[in-house]
Coordinates of C-alpha atoms and ligand atoms in Angstrom, one line a residue:
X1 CA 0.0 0.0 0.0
X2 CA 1.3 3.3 -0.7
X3 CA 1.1 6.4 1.5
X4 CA 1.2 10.3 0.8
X5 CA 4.8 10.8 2.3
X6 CA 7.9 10.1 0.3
X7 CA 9.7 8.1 3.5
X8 CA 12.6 6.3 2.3
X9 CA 11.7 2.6 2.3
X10 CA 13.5 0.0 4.5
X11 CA 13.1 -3.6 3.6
X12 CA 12.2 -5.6 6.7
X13 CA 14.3 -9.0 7.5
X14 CA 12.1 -12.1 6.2
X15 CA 12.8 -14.2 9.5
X16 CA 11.1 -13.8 12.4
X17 CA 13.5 -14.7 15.4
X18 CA 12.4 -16.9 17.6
X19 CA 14.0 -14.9 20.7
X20 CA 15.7 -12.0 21.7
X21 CA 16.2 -10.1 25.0
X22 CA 13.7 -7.0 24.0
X23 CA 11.0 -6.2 21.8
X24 CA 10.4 -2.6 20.5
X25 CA 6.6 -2.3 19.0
X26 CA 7.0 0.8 16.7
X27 CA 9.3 2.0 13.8
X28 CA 8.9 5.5 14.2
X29 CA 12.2 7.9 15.4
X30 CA 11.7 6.3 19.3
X31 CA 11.2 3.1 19.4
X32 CA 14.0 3.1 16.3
X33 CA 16.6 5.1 18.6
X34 CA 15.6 2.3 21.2
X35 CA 16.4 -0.2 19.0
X36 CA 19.5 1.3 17.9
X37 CA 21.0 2.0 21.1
X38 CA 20.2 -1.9 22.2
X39 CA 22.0 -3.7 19.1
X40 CA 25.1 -1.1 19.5
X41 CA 25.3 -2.3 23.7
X42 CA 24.8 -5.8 21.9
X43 CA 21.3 -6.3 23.3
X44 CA 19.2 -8.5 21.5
X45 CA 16.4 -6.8 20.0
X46 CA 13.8 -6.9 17.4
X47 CA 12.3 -4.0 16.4
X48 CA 8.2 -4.6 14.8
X49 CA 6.5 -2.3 13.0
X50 CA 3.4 -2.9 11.6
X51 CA 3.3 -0.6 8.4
X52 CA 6.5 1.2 7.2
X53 CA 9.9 2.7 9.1
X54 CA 9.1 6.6 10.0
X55 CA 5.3 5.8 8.0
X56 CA 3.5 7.9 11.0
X57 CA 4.6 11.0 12.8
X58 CA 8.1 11.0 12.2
X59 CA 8.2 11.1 8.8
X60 CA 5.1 13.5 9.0
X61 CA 6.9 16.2 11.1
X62 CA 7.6 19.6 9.7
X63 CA 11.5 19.0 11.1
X64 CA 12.1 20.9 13.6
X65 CA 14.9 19.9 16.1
X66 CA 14.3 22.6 19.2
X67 CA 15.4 23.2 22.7
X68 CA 13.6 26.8 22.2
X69 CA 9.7 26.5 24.0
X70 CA 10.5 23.2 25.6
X71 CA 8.7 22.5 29.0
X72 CA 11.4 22.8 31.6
X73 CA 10.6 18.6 32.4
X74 CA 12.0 18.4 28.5
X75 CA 14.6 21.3 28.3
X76 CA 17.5 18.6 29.9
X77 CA 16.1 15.9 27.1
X78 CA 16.3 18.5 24.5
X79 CA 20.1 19.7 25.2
X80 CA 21.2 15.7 25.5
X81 CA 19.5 15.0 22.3
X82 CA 21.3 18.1 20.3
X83 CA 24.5 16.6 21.1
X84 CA 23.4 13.5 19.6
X85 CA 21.9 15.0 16.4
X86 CA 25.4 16.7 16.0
X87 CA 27.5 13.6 15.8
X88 CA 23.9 11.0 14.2
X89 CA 25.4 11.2 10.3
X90 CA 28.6 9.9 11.6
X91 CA 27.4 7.6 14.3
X92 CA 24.9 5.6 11.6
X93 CA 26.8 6.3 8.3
X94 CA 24.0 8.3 6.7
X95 CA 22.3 11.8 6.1
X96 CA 19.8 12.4 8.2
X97 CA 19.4 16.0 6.9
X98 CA 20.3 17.8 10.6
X99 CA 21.5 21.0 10.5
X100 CA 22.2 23.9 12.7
X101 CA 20.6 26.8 11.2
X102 CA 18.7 28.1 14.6
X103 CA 14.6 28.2 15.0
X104 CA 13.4 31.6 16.3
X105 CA 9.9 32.6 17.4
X106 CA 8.8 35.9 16.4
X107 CA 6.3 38.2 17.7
X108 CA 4.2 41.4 16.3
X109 CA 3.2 43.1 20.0
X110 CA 4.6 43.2 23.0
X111 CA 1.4 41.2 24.4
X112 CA 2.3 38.5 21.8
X113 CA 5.7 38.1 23.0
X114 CA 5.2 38.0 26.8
X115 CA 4.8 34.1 27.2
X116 CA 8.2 33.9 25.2
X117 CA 10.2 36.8 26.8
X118 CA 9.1 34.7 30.2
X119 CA 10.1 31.2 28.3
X120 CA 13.3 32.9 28.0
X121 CA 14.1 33.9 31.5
X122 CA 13.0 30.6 32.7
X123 CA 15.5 28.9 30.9
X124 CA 18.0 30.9 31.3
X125 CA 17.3 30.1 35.2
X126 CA 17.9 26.9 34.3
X127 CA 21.4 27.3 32.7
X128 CA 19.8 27.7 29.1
X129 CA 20.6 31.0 27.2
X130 CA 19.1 32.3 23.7
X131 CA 19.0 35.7 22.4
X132 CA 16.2 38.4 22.3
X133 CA 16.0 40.1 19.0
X134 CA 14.9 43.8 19.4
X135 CA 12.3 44.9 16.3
X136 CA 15.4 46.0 14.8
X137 CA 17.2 43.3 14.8
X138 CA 15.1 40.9 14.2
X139 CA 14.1 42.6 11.1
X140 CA 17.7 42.4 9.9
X141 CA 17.4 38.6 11.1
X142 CA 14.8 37.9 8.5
X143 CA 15.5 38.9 5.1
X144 CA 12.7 39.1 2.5
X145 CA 10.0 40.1 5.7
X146 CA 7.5 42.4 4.3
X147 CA 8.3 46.1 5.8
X148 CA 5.1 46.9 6.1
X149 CA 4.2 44.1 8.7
X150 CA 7.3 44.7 11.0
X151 CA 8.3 42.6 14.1
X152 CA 8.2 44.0 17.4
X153 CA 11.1 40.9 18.4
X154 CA 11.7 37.2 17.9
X155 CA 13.5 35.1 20.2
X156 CA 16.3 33.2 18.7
X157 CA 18.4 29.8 19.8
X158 CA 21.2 29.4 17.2
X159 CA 21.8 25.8 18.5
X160 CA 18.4 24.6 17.1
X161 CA 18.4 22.8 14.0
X162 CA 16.2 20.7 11.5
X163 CA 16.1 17.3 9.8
X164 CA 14.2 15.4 7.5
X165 CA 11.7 13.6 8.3
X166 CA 11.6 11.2 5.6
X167 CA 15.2 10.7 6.0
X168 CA 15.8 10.0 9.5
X169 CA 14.4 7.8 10.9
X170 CA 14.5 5.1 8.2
X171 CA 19.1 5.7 8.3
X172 CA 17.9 5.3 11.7
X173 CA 16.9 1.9 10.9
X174 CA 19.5 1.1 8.8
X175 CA 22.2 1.2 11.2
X176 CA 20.2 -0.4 13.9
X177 CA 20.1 -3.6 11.8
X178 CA 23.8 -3.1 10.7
X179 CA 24.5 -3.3 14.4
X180 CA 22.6 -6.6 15.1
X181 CA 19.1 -5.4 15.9
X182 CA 16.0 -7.3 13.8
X183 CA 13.9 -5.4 11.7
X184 CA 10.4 -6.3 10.8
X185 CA 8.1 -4.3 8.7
X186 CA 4.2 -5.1 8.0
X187 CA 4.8 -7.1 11.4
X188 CA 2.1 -5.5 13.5
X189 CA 2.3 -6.5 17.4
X190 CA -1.0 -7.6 18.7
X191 CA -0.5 -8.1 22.2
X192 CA 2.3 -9.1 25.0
X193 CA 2.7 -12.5 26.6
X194 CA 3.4 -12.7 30.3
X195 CA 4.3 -15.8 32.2
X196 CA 5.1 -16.0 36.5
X197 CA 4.0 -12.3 36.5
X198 CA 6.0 -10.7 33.8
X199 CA 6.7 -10.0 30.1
X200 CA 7.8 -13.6 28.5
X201 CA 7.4 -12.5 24.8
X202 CA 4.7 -10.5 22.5
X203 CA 2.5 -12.1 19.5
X204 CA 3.1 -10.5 16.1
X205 CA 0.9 -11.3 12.9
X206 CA 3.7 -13.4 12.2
X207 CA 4.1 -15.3 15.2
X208 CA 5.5 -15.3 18.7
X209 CA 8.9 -13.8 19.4
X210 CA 9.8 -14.7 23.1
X211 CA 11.5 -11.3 25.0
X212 CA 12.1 -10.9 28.3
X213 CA 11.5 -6.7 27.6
X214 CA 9.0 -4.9 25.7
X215 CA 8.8 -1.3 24.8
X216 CA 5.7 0.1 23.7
X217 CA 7.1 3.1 21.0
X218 CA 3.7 2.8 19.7
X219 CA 2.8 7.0 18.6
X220 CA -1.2 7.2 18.6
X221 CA -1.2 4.3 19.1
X222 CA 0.1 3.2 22.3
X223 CA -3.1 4.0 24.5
X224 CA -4.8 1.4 22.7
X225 CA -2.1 -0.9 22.6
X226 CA -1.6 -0.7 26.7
X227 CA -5.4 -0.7 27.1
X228 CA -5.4 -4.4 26.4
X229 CA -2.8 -5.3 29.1
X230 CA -5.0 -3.4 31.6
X231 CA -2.8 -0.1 31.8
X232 CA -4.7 3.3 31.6
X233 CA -2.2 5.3 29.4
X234 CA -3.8 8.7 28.1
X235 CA -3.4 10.2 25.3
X236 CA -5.1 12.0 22.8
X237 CA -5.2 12.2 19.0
X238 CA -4.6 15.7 17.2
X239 CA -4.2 16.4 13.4
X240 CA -1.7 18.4 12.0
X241 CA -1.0 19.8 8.2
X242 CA 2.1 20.5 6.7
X243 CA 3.2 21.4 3.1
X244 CA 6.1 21.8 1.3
X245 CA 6.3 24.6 -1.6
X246 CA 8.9 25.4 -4.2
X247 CA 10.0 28.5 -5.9
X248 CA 10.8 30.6 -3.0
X249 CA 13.9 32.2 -2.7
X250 CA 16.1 35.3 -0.6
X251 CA 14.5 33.6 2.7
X252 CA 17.6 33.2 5.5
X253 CA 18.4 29.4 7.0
X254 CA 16.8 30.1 10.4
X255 CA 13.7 28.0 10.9
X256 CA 10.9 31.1 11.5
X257 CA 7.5 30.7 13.7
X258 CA 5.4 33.3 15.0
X259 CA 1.5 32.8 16.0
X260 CA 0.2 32.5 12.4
X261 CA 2.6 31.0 10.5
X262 CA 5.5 28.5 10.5
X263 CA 8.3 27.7 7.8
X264 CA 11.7 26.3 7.4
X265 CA 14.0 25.9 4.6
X266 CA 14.4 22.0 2.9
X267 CA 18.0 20.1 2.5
X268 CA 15.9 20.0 -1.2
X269 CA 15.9 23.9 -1.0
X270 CA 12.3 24.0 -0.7
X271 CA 10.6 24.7 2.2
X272 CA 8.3 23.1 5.0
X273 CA 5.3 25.7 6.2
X274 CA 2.5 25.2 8.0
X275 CA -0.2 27.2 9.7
X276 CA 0.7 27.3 13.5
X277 CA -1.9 26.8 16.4
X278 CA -4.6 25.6 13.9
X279 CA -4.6 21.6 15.0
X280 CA -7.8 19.4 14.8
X281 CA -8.6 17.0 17.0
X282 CA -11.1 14.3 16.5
X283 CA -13.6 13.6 18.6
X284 CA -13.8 10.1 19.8
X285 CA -15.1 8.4 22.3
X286 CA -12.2 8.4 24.7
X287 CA -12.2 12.4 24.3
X288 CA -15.2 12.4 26.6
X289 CA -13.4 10.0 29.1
X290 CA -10.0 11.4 29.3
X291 CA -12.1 15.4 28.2
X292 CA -11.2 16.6 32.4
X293 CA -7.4 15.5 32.3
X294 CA -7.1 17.4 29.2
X295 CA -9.0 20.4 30.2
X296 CA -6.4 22.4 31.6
X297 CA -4.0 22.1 28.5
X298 CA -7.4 22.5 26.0
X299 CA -7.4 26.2 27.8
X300 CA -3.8 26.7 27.8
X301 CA -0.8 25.5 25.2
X302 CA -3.7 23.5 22.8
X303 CA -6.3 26.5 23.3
X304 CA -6.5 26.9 19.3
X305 CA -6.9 23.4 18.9
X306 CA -10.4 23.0 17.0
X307 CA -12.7 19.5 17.3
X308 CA -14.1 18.1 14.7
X309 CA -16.8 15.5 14.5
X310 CA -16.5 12.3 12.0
X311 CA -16.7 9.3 11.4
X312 CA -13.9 8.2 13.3
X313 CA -15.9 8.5 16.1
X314 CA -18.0 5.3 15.0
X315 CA -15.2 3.4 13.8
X316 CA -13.3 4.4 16.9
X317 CA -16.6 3.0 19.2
X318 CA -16.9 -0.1 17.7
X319 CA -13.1 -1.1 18.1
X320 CA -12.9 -3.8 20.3
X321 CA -10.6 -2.2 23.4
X322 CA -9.4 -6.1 24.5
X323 CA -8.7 -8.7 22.5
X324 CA -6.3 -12.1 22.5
X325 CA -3.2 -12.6 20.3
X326 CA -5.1 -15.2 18.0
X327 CA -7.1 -12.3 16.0
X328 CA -6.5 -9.7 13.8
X329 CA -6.6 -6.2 15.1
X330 CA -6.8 -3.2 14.5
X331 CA -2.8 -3.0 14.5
X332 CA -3.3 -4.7 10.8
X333 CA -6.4 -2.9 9.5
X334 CA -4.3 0.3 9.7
X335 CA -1.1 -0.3 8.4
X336 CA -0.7 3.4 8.6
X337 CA -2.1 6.4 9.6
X338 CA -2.3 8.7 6.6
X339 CA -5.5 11.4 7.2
X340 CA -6.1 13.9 4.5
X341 CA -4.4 17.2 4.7
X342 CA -6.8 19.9 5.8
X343 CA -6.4 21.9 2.3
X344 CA -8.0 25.6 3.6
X345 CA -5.4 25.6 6.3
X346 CA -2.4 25.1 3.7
X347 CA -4.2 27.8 1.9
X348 CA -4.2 30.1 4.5
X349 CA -0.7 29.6 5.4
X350 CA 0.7 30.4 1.6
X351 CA -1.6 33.7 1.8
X352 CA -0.1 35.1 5.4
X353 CA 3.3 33.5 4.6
X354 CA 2.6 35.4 1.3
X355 CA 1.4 38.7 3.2
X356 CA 5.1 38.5 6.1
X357 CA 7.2 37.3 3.6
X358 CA 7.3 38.8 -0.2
X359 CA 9.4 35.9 -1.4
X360 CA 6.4 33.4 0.0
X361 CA 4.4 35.5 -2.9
X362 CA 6.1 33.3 -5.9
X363 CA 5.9 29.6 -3.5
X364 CA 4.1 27.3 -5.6
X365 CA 2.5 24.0 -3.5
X366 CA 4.1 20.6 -3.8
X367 CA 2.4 18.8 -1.7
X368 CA 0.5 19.1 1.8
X369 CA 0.0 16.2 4.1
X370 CA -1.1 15.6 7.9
X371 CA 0.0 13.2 10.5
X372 CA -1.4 12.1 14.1
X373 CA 0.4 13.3 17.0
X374 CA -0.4 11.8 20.2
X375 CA -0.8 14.3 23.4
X376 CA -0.5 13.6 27.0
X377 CA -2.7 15.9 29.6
X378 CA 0.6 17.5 30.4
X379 CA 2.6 18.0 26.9
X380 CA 5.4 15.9 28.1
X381 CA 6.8 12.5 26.7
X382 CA 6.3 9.5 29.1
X383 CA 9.9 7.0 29.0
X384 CA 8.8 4.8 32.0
X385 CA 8.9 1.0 33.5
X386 CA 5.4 0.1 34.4
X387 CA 4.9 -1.6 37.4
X388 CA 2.1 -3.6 36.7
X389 CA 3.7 -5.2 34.1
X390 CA 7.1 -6.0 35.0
X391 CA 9.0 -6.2 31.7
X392 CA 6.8 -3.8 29.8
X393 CA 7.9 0.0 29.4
X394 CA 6.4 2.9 27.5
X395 CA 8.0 5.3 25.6
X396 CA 5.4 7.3 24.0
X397 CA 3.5 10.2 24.2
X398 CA 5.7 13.0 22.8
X399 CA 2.7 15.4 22.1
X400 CA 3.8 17.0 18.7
X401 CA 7.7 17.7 19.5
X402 CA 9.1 14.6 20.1
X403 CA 11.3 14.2 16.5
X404 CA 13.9 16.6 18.0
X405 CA 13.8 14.6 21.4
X406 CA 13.7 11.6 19.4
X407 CA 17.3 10.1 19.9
X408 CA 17.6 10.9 23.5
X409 CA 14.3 9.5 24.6
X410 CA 15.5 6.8 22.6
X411 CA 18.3 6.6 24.4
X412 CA 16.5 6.8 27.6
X413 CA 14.6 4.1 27.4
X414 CA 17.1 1.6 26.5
X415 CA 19.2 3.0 29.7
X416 CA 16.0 2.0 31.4
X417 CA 15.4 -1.6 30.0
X418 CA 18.9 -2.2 30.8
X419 CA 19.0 -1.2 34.1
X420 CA 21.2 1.8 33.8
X421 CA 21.1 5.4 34.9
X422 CA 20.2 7.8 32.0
X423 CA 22.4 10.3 31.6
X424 CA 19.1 12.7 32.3
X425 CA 17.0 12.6 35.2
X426 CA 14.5 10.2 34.1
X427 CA 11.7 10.7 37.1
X428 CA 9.8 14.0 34.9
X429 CA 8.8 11.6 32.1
X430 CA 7.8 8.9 34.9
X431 CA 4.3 7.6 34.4
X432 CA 3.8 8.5 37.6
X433 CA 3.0 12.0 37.5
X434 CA 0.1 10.9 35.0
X435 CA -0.8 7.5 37.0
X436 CA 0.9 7.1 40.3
X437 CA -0.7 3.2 40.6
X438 CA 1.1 2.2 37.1
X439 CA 4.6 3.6 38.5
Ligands
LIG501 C1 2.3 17.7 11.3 C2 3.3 17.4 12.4 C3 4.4 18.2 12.7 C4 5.3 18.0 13.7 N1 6.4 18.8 13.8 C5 7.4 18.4 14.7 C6 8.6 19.2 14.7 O1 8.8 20.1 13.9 N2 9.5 18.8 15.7 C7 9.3 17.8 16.5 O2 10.2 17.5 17.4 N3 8.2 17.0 16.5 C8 7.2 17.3 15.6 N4 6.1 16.6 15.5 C9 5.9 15.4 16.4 C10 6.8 14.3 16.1 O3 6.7 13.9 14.7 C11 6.4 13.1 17.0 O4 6.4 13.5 18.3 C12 7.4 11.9 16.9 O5 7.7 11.6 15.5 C13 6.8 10.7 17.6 O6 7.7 9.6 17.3 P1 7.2 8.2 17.8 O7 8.3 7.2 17.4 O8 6.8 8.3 19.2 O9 5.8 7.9 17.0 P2 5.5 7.6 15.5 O10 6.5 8.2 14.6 O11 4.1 7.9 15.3 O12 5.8 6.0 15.4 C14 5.0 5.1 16.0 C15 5.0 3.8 15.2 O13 4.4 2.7 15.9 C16 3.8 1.9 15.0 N5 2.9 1.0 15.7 C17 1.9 1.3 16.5 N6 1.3 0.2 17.1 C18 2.0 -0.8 16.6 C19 1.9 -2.2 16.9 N7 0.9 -2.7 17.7 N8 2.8 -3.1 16.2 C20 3.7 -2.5 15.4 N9 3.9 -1.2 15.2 C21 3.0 -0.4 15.8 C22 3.1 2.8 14.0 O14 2.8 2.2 12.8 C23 4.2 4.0 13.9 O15 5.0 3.8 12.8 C24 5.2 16.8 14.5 C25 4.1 15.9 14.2 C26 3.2 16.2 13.2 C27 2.1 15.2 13.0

């Protein structure tokens, strides 16, 4: 089957192994960078995926690779995973597209730029600098800006960078294999065996693999995929657009959002824009269950996010929420998720990117397409053993910003399976914030 993203394919091995010492469910930048990390320690480790490498969010992503805006539970996660996106096209042998161009955030009041002018000084109480552009400056920051819709500032972190999406994570996969790790494509996992009270192996569509670990990388996916085994993880689905358009030239490198709008340039020398704060979320059944968790953030950080009623909300009611390793699930009946672009939003974001930007006035569309980002109550990744399950971690959740994170939650969670100390304080991804009984 085909899907609207031009990911580079990775041939899955043919053989199923019979054992290995972990199981990652999920081929998308996490559970990939979980994988990785195992086969280079020499772990044993299979890595399923039940449609293509990168097929969902992380070849969906509009490529940023940010410290700038992180929560302060991420900022740490975010500087450990910059280092590692410095030295990735060495460490696998490939290009992944990362590149240190800087992301800035730019403002047209002083009201608009409060939250980040406060963003700024909390970081920078925790140890983290970037640089405040005055109106001035930040005009000379960003050639081809109209001069007739100045700035009043941006703030700037030169040590953010991009990456493609349909590059990375598949090199990703790549070099896990070349290390020693298995990796199996169209290989959905269905559900996790447990024998004397923990994790004994997990039942693919192509039979058992016996594992001693599992972690559950699973994107949108995951809440349903732990629902079976009896743990509450929450998460909820939101729909983002992105686009890329050609024939736009006399931008700078720096990766540009401000409320509006968002763009940055291509390693094809196109660029990646999108309309910022327009997200859709569709309303399913476990909306109304999980609706006062979410409440907080649906008035805050996601406060543009708009609902939208479909019929995803029948398919999503009749799915069976448990089910035994001997049927096929919904794991098979969508390879991938691939929702149709909202087209009006890409059409607004030409005509403002048009309106800040006069080179924006020749871009010509190439393509728009949308992804599923999954979205904890809190906005922050969970990397976490859970208790219930001994054997069985999650490393999921990254609620639209977990590509630049990608590698070091990656990282994190193998540290975890192994029984090591990560090099950053694991406990502020902990389930336990989110469900103390599963910690
Ligand atoms: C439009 C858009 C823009 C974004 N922009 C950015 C950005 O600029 N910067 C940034 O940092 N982040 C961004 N994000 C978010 C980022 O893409 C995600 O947070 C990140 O890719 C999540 O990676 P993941 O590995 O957790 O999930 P995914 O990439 O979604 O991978 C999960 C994989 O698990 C597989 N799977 C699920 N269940 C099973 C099963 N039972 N068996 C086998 N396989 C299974 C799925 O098929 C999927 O491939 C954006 C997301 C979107 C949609």
């Amino acid at each position: 089957m085909s899907i609207s993203i031009p990911v580079t394919p990775v041939t899955g091995d043919a053989e199923l192994p019979e054992q290995v010492e972990v199981v990652v469910i999920g081929g998308g930048i996490v559970g990939t960078m979980t994988a990785l990390t195992l086969a280079e320690r020499g772990i044993p480790v299979a890595l399923c995926e039940k449609g293509v490498i990168g097929g969902e969010q992380s070849g969906r992503n509009w490529g940023w690779v940010r410290q700038i805006g992180r929560d302060m539970a991420e900022l740490p996660l975010a500087i450990a995973s910059r280092e590692m996106w410095r030295g990735m096209n060495a460490r696998i042998g490939a290009e992944t597209g990362y590149r240190e161009t800087g992301i800035a955030y730019a403002f047209h009041s002083e009201a608009e730029g409060a939250p980040w002018i406060k963003w700024r000084e909390t970081a920078r109480a925790h140890g983290f600098d970037t640089r405040q552009l005055s109106a001035r400056e930040a005009a000379a920051a960003f050639p081809g800006m109209n001069p007739a819709k100045p700035l009043a500032g941006a703030i700037l972190c030169d040590s953010d960078g991009r990456a493609e999406p349909w590059l990375a994570t598949p090199a990703m996969a790549e070099a896990a294999r070349r290390a020693g790790a298995r990796v199996l494509t169209n290989c959905a996992v269905r559900t996790v065996e447990t024998s004397a009270g923990r994790v004994s192996g997990v039942v693919t569509e192509r039979g058992r693999i016996g594992c001693s670990q599992v972690v559950l990388a699973g994107g949108a996916w995951s809440r349903l995929f732990a629902g079976n085994l009896g743990i509450d993880f929450p998460q909820l689905q939101v729909l983002g657009t992105a686009a890329r358009v050609t024939g736009v030239e006399g931008l700078g490198e720096t990766a540009f959002g401000a409320r509006k709008i968002a763009f940055r340039r291509r390693l094809d020398g196109d660029y990646t824009i999108a309309l910022r704060s327009a997200n859709l979320t569709p309303i399913l059944p476990d909306n109304f269950v999980l609706m006062r968790e979410y409440l907080p953030s649906l008035l805050g950080s996601w406060r543009d996010l708009s609902l939208r009623f479909g019929m995803s909300f029948f398919e999503d009611l009749r799915r069976p929420r448990h089910w035994a390793g001997d049927r096929v699930t919904a794991f098979e009946t969508c390879r991938t998720l691939d929702p149709a672009p909202h087209l009006p939003n890409i059409r607004k974001a030409m005509a403002q990117l048009a309106e800040a930007f006069t080179p924006f006035a020749s871009a010509k569309l190439v393509t728009a397409w949308a992804g599923v980002m999954d979205v904890t109550p809190d906005s922050v990744a969970v990397v976490s053993p859970i208790a219930t399950v001994p054997g069985f971690f999650i490393a999921s959740g990254c609620s639209g910003h977990g590509f630049g994170v990608g590698p070091a939650l990656g990282e994190m969670a193998a540290d975890l399976v192994m029984g090591r100390r990560p090099a950053v304080d694991p406990e502020p991804l902990s389930i336990r914030r989110l469900r103390p009984a599963l910690a």
